[in-house]
Amino acid sequence: MMEGIWLGVCCLSGWLILPTCPLHQYYFIKEPLTWNEAQTYCRQKYTDLATMENADDLNQLQRLLSSSGHNSGVWFGLYSKINWKWSDGFTGSGAEYRDWGTNEPHFQMDHFCVYKYTTWSSYNCDSELKFSCYTGTPDNHQLVPVTKAMNWSNAQKHCRENYVDLATVTNANQDQQVGKLVPYMGFIWIGLFRDPELYWSDGSSFSWSNFDHFKTTISSNTVLCGLTSLQKSMIWRLWYCEERKPFVCQLTVRRQVVKLRIDLGDSSVDLNDAAVKAEILEKASVQTAPRDVRNIQSRSQDEGKRAFK
């Protein structure tokens, strides 16, 4: 069964001063699908999976889910590519070597850099740790311990200016050599990192987020997908895209400017009065609503079910 709930308003501007017009109209789809299946459905029936660019969008989607009575996780349009790289750009034999610890690596905002302790862990790149540079080549190199703690970017800069780069680790023997530094240095930055690579399904630029400190184990996944819920106060998480969840589509609305010429029989009428504005908007909304919005509003639930089948 495929159920859709519509939430949106008609926005006018011109001679009247009105609230900000939402650019996205959201539709809750109850049928659980994988993230990719949900994306395909939304692109066929609406515009795309839901994008949230500010707190107003988040609040609008929250009201929609509240009206639907659905509290658990729903897909929306955010996703992240998982692509670990070495600081020196090494891609040869051994570049895929890893010594991850239990539940590592994980996704958490800003945890895009890697340190060595007993095993490897992803960590906040702004944290200041000691680190290991190298001289020579990635295949045949000598480690250079640096005992002054720096964040990952500054550690990278220091290694590049004074040696070759942060340590590249391509096999168990090299990993053991870094491990020998741990007893007197503690946590040690190495050269492995990944870019944030956060994207919206509709191609919007990523500039606002609502993540918490929840960790998602990445394992062998190369992509994680956006999940939110009323139960978790609309906090965003990245989750496993192949799980089946309900989802939220969006219809992207173009702003519409409408100028109204009003003949007043009574000169005492105040156009700034809230009740007068509301009456004018009510009379104008049907004529000014975008055609595609009116068409979607007129769909019955039965039609939506048949379209999904």
CSV table of C-alpha atoms in Angstrom, one decimal:
chain,number,residue,atom,x,y,z
A,1,MET,CA,0.0,0.0,0.0
A,2,MET,CA,1.3,3.4,-0.9
A,3,GLU,CA,-0.1,6.4,1.0
A,4,GLY,CA,0.7,10.1,0.4
A,5,ILE,CA,0.1,13.0,2.7
A,6,TRP,CA,0.5,16.5,1.2
A,7,LEU,CA,1.8,19.5,3.2
A,8,GLY,CA,2.3,23.0,1.6
A,9,VAL,CA,0.9,26.5,1.1
A,10,CYS,CA,0.4,28.9,-1.8
A,11,CYS,CA,2.7,31.8,-1.5
A,12,LEU,CA,2.0,35.3,-2.9
A,13,SER,CA,4.2,38.4,-2.9
A,14,GLY,CA,3.8,41.9,-4.3
A,15,TRP,CA,1.6,44.4,-2.7
A,16,LEU,CA,1.2,42.3,0.5
A,17,ILE,CA,3.9,41.5,3.0
A,18,LEU,CA,3.7,37.8,3.6
A,19,PRO,CA,5.7,35.1,5.5
A,20,THR,CA,8.6,33.3,3.8
A,21,CYS,CA,7.5,31.0,1.0
A,22,PRO,CA,8.7,27.4,1.4
A,23,LEU,CA,10.5,26.1,-1.7
A,24,HIS,CA,9.7,22.5,-0.9
A,25,GLN,CA,6.4,20.7,-0.5
A,26,TYR,CA,6.8,17.4,1.3
A,27,TYR,CA,4.9,14.1,0.8
A,28,PHE,CA,5.1,11.2,3.2
A,29,ILE,CA,5.1,7.8,1.6
A,30,LYS,CA,4.3,5.0,4.0
A,31,GLU,CA,5.4,2.0,1.9
A,32,PRO,CA,9.0,0.9,3.0
A,33,LEU,CA,11.5,0.9,0.2
A,34,THR,CA,15.3,0.9,-0.1
A,35,TRP,CA,16.8,4.4,-0.4
A,36,ASN,CA,17.5,3.9,-4.1
A,37,GLU,CA,13.9,2.6,-4.8
A,38,ALA,CA,12.5,5.6,-2.8
A,39,GLN,CA,14.7,8.0,-4.9
A,40,THR,CA,13.3,6.4,-8.1
A,41,TYR,CA,9.7,6.7,-6.9
A,42,CYS,CA,10.1,10.3,-5.8
A,43,ARG,CA,11.7,11.3,-9.2
A,44,GLN,CA,8.8,9.6,-11.1
A,45,LYS,CA,5.9,11.0,-9.0
A,46,TYR,CA,7.2,14.3,-7.6
A,47,THR,CA,10.6,16.0,-7.9
A,48,ASP,CA,13.0,14.0,-5.7
A,49,LEU,CA,13.6,12.8,-2.2
A,50,ALA,CA,13.3,15.5,0.4
A,51,THR,CA,16.0,18.2,0.8
A,52,MET,CA,16.2,20.2,4.0
A,53,GLU,CA,18.2,23.4,3.6
A,54,ASN,CA,17.3,25.2,6.8
A,55,ALA,CA,15.3,24.9,10.1
A,56,ASP,CA,12.1,26.0,8.4
A,57,ASP,CA,12.3,23.0,6.1
A,58,LEU,CA,13.0,20.7,9.0
A,59,ASN,CA,10.0,22.0,10.9
A,60,GLN,CA,7.8,21.6,7.9
A,61,LEU,CA,8.8,18.0,7.5
A,62,GLN,CA,8.4,17.4,11.3
A,63,ARG,CA,4.8,18.7,11.1
A,64,LEU,CA,4.1,16.4,8.1
A,65,LEU,CA,5.4,13.3,10.0
A,66,SER,CA,3.5,14.3,13.1
A,67,SER,CA,0.2,14.5,11.1
A,68,SER,CA,0.9,11.1,9.6
A,69,GLY,CA,1.4,9.5,13.0
A,70,HIS,CA,4.7,7.9,11.9
A,71,ASN,CA,7.4,8.1,14.6
A,72,SER,CA,10.2,5.8,13.4
A,73,GLY,CA,12.9,6.4,10.7
A,74,VAL,CA,12.2,7.7,7.2
A,75,TRP,CA,14.5,8.2,4.3
A,76,PHE,CA,15.2,11.7,3.0
A,77,GLY,CA,17.5,12.9,0.2
A,78,LEU,CA,20.9,13.1,1.8
A,79,TYR,CA,23.7,10.6,1.1
A,80,SER,CA,27.4,10.3,1.6
A,81,LYS,CA,30.1,8.5,-0.4
A,82,ILE,CA,32.7,6.6,1.5
A,83,ASN,CA,36.1,6.9,-0.1
A,84,TRP,CA,39.3,6.5,2.1
A,85,LYS,CA,42.5,7.9,0.7
A,86,TRP,CA,46.1,8.3,1.7
A,87,SER,CA,47.5,11.8,2.2
A,88,ASP,CA,50.3,11.2,-0.3
A,89,GLY,CA,47.9,10.0,-3.0
A,90,PHE,CA,49.3,6.5,-2.9
A,91,THR,CA,47.1,4.0,-4.9
A,92,GLY,CA,49.5,1.2,-5.6
A,93,SER,CA,49.8,-2.3,-4.1
A,94,GLY,CA,48.7,-2.3,-0.5
A,95,ALA,CA,46.8,1.0,-0.7
A,96,GLU,CA,43.7,-0.9,0.5
A,97,TYR,CA,45.4,-2.3,3.6
A,98,ARG,CA,43.4,-1.6,6.8
A,99,ASP,CA,43.6,-2.5,10.5
A,100,TRP,CA,40.3,-1.2,11.7
A,101,GLY,CA,39.2,-1.9,15.3
A,102,THR,CA,35.8,-3.2,16.4
A,103,ASN,CA,32.9,-1.1,15.0
A,104,GLU,CA,35.4,0.9,12.8
A,105,PRO,CA,35.4,2.8,10.7
A,106,HIS,CA,32.3,4.8,11.6
A,107,PHE,CA,30.4,7.8,10.3
A,108,GLN,CA,30.2,10.7,12.6
A,109,MET,CA,30.3,14.3,11.6
A,110,ASP,CA,33.9,15.6,11.5
A,111,HIS,CA,35.3,12.0,12.1
A,112,PHE,CA,37.1,11.8,8.7
A,113,CYS,CA,40.7,11.2,9.8
A,114,VAL,CA,42.4,8.1,11.1
A,115,TYR,CA,44.6,7.4,14.1
A,116,LYS,CA,46.6,4.3,15.1
A,117,TYR,CA,46.4,3.0,18.7
A,118,THR,CA,46.2,-0.8,19.1
A,119,THR,CA,44.1,-0.7,15.9
A,120,TRP,CA,42.8,2.1,13.6
A,121,SER,CA,39.9,4.4,14.3
A,122,SER,CA,38.2,7.2,12.5
A,123,TYR,CA,38.3,10.4,14.6
A,124,ASN,CA,37.6,14.1,14.6
A,125,CYS,CA,40.2,15.8,12.4
A,126,ASP,CA,40.3,18.9,14.6
A,127,SER,CA,41.6,16.9,17.6
A,128,GLU,CA,45.3,17.4,18.4
A,129,LEU,CA,47.3,14.2,18.5
A,130,LYS,CA,51.0,13.2,18.0
A,131,PHE,CA,51.7,11.8,14.6
A,132,SER,CA,54.1,9.9,12.3
A,133,CYS,CA,55.7,11.3,9.1
A,134,TYR,CA,57.8,9.2,6.7
A,135,THR,CA,60.8,9.7,4.4
A,136,GLY,CA,61.7,7.5,1.4
A,137,THR,CA,58.8,5.9,-0.6
A,138,PRO,CA,55.5,4.4,0.5
A,139,ASP,CA,56.9,0.9,-0.2
A,140,ASN,CA,60.3,1.5,1.4
A,141,HIS,CA,60.2,4.2,4.0
A,142,GLN,CA,61.4,5.3,7.4
A,143,LEU,CA,59.0,6.5,10.0
A,144,VAL,CA,59.7,9.8,11.7
A,145,PRO,CA,57.8,10.3,15.0
A,146,VAL,CA,56.6,13.8,15.9
A,147,THR,CA,55.8,14.3,19.6
A,148,LYS,CA,54.2,17.7,19.2
A,149,ALA,CA,50.4,17.3,19.1
A,150,MET,CA,48.6,18.9,16.1
A,151,ASN,CA,45.3,18.5,14.3
A,152,TRP,CA,45.3,16.3,11.3
A,153,SER,CA,45.7,19.1,8.7
A,154,ASN,CA,48.6,20.8,10.5
A,155,ALA,CA,50.2,17.4,11.0
A,156,GLN,CA,49.9,16.8,7.2
A,157,LYS,CA,51.4,20.3,6.5
A,158,HIS,CA,54.3,19.6,8.9
A,159,CYS,CA,55.2,16.3,7.3
A,160,ARG,CA,55.0,17.7,3.8
A,161,GLU,CA,57.2,20.7,4.7
A,162,ASN,CA,59.9,18.7,6.6
A,163,TYR,CA,59.7,15.1,5.3
A,164,VAL,CA,57.5,13.5,2.6
A,165,ASP,CA,54.0,13.1,4.1
A,166,LEU,CA,52.0,11.6,6.9
A,167,ALA,CA,52.7,7.8,7.3
A,168,THR,CA,51.2,5.6,4.6
A,169,VAL,CA,50.7,2.1,5.9
A,170,THR,CA,50.4,-0.6,3.2
A,171,ASN,CA,51.0,-3.9,5.1
A,172,ALA,CA,51.1,-5.6,8.5
A,173,ASN,CA,54.9,-5.0,8.9
A,174,GLN,CA,54.5,-1.2,8.4
A,175,ASP,CA,51.5,-1.2,10.7
A,176,GLN,CA,53.6,-2.9,13.4
A,177,GLN,CA,56.4,-0.2,13.0
A,178,VAL,CA,53.8,2.5,13.7
A,179,GLY,CA,52.5,0.4,16.6
A,180,LYS,CA,55.9,0.5,18.2
A,181,LEU,CA,55.6,4.3,18.6
A,182,VAL,CA,52.3,4.0,20.5
A,183,PRO,CA,53.7,3.2,24.0
A,184,TYR,CA,55.4,6.5,24.4
A,185,MET,CA,53.3,8.6,22.0
A,186,GLY,CA,49.7,7.4,22.6
A,187,PHE,CA,47.2,8.0,19.7
A,188,ILE,CA,49.1,8.7,16.5
A,189,TRP,CA,47.7,10.3,13.3
A,190,ILE,CA,48.4,8.4,10.1
A,191,GLY,CA,47.8,9.5,6.5
A,192,LEU,CA,44.5,7.9,5.9
A,193,PHE,CA,41.4,10.2,5.6
A,194,ARG,CA,38.2,10.7,3.6
A,195,ASP,CA,36.5,13.8,2.4
A,196,PRO,CA,33.1,14.6,3.8
A,197,GLU,CA,31.4,14.0,0.4
A,198,LEU,CA,27.8,14.8,1.6
A,199,TYR,CA,25.3,15.2,-1.2
A,200,TRP,CA,21.6,15.9,-1.8
A,201,SER,CA,19.7,13.7,-4.2
A,202,ASP,CA,18.3,16.7,-6.1
A,203,GLY,CA,21.8,18.3,-6.6
A,204,SER,CA,21.4,21.1,-4.1
A,205,SER,CA,24.6,22.3,-2.4
A,206,PHE,CA,25.2,21.0,1.1
A,207,SER,CA,25.4,23.9,3.5
A,208,TRP,CA,23.2,23.1,6.6
A,209,SER,CA,22.8,20.0,8.7
A,210,ASN,CA,21.1,18.6,11.8
A,211,PHE,CA,23.4,15.7,12.8
A,212,ASP,CA,24.0,14.5,16.3
A,213,HIS,CA,26.9,12.5,17.7
A,214,PHE,CA,25.4,9.1,16.8
A,215,LYS,CA,27.9,6.7,15.2
A,216,THR,CA,27.1,4.5,12.2
A,217,THR,CA,29.6,1.7,11.6
A,218,ILE,CA,30.6,1.9,7.9
A,219,SER,CA,32.0,-1.6,7.5
A,220,SER,CA,32.4,-2.3,3.7
A,221,ASN,CA,29.6,0.1,2.7
A,222,THR,CA,30.6,2.6,0.0
A,223,VAL,CA,27.5,4.8,0.5
A,224,LEU,CA,25.4,5.7,3.5
A,225,CYS,CA,21.9,7.4,3.2
A,226,GLY,CA,20.0,10.0,5.1
A,227,LEU,CA,17.5,8.9,7.9
A,228,THR,CA,15.5,11.0,10.3
A,229,SER,CA,12.5,10.4,12.7
A,230,LEU,CA,10.1,12.1,15.1
A,231,GLN,CA,11.3,9.6,17.7
A,232,LYS,CA,14.8,11.0,17.6
A,233,SER,CA,13.7,14.7,17.5
A,234,MET,CA,14.3,14.9,13.7
A,235,ILE,CA,18.1,14.4,14.2
A,236,TRP,CA,19.8,13.3,11.0
A,237,ARG,CA,21.7,10.0,10.7
A,238,LEU,CA,23.4,8.2,7.9
A,239,TRP,CA,22.3,4.6,7.6
A,240,TYR,CA,22.5,1.5,5.5
A,241,CYS,CA,20.8,2.3,2.1
A,242,GLU,CA,19.5,-1.2,1.5
A,243,GLU,CA,17.3,-1.3,4.5
A,244,ARG,CA,13.6,-0.7,3.7
A,245,LYS,CA,12.0,2.4,5.3
A,246,PRO,CA,9.1,4.8,4.6
A,247,PHE,CA,10.3,8.0,3.0
A,248,VAL,CA,9.6,11.6,2.2
A,249,CYS,CA,9.4,13.0,-1.3
A,250,GLN,CA,9.3,16.7,-2.3
A,251,LEU,CA,7.8,18.8,-5.0
A,252,THR,CA,10.1,21.8,-5.7
A,253,VAL,CA,7.9,24.9,-6.0
A,254,ARG,CA,8.8,28.0,-8.0
A,255,ARG,CA,8.2,31.3,-6.3
A,256,GLN,CA,5.2,33.2,-7.8
A,257,VAL,CA,4.7,36.9,-7.7
A,258,VAL,CA,1.1,38.1,-7.9
A,259,LYS,CA,0.0,41.7,-7.9
A,260,LEU,CA,-3.6,42.4,-6.8
A,261,ARG,CA,-5.5,45.6,-7.7
A,262,ILE,CA,-8.1,46.0,-5.0
A,263,ASP,CA,-11.1,48.4,-5.2
A,264,LEU,CA,-12.3,49.4,-1.8
A,265,GLY,CA,-15.9,50.5,-1.3
A,266,ASP,CA,-15.1,51.4,2.2
A,267,SER,CA,-12.0,53.6,2.7
A,268,SER,CA,-11.7,52.6,6.3
A,269,VAL,CA,-10.6,49.1,5.5
A,270,ASP,CA,-7.0,48.5,6.7
A,271,LEU,CA,-5.0,46.4,4.2
A,272,ASN,CA,-2.4,45.7,6.9
A,273,ASP,CA,-5.0,44.0,9.1
A,274,ALA,CA,-4.3,40.3,9.5
A,275,ALA,CA,-8.0,39.3,9.0
A,276,VAL,CA,-8.2,41.3,5.7
A,277,LYS,CA,-4.9,39.8,4.4
A,278,ALA,CA,-6.3,36.3,5.2
A,279,GLU,CA,-9.5,36.9,3.4
A,280,ILE,CA,-7.7,38.2,0.3
A,281,LEU,CA,-5.3,35.2,0.3
A,282,GLU,CA,-8.2,32.7,0.6
A,283,LYS,CA,-9.9,34.2,-2.4
A,284,ALA,CA,-6.8,34.3,-4.5
A,285,SER,CA,-5.1,31.0,-3.6
A,286,VAL,CA,-7.1,28.7,-5.8
A,287,GLN,CA,-6.5,30.8,-8.9
A,288,THR,CA,-2.8,31.4,-8.2
A,289,ALA,CA,-1.7,27.9,-7.0
A,290,PRO,CA,0.7,26.3,-9.4
A,291,ARG,CA,-1.0,23.9,-11.8
A,292,ASP,CA,1.2,20.9,-10.8
A,293,VAL,CA,0.4,21.5,-7.2
A,294,ARG,CA,-3.4,21.6,-7.9
A,295,ASN,CA,-3.0,18.4,-9.9
A,296,ILE,CA,-1.3,16.6,-7.1
A,297,GLN,CA,-3.8,17.8,-4.5
A,298,SER,CA,-6.6,16.3,-6.6
A,299,ARG,CA,-5.1,12.8,-6.7
A,300,SER,CA,-7.0,10.2,-4.7
A,301,GLN,CA,-5.1,7.7,-2.5
A,302,ASP,CA,-6.5,4.9,-4.7
A,303,GLU,CA,-4.9,6.5,-7.8
A,304,GLY,CA,-1.6,6.7,-5.9
A,305,LYS,CA,-1.8,3.0,-5.0
A,306,ARG,CA,-2.5,2.1,-8.7
A,307,ALA,CA,0.4,4.2,-9.9
A,308,PHE,CA,2.8,2.4,-7.5
A,309,LYS,CA,1.6,-1.0,-8.7
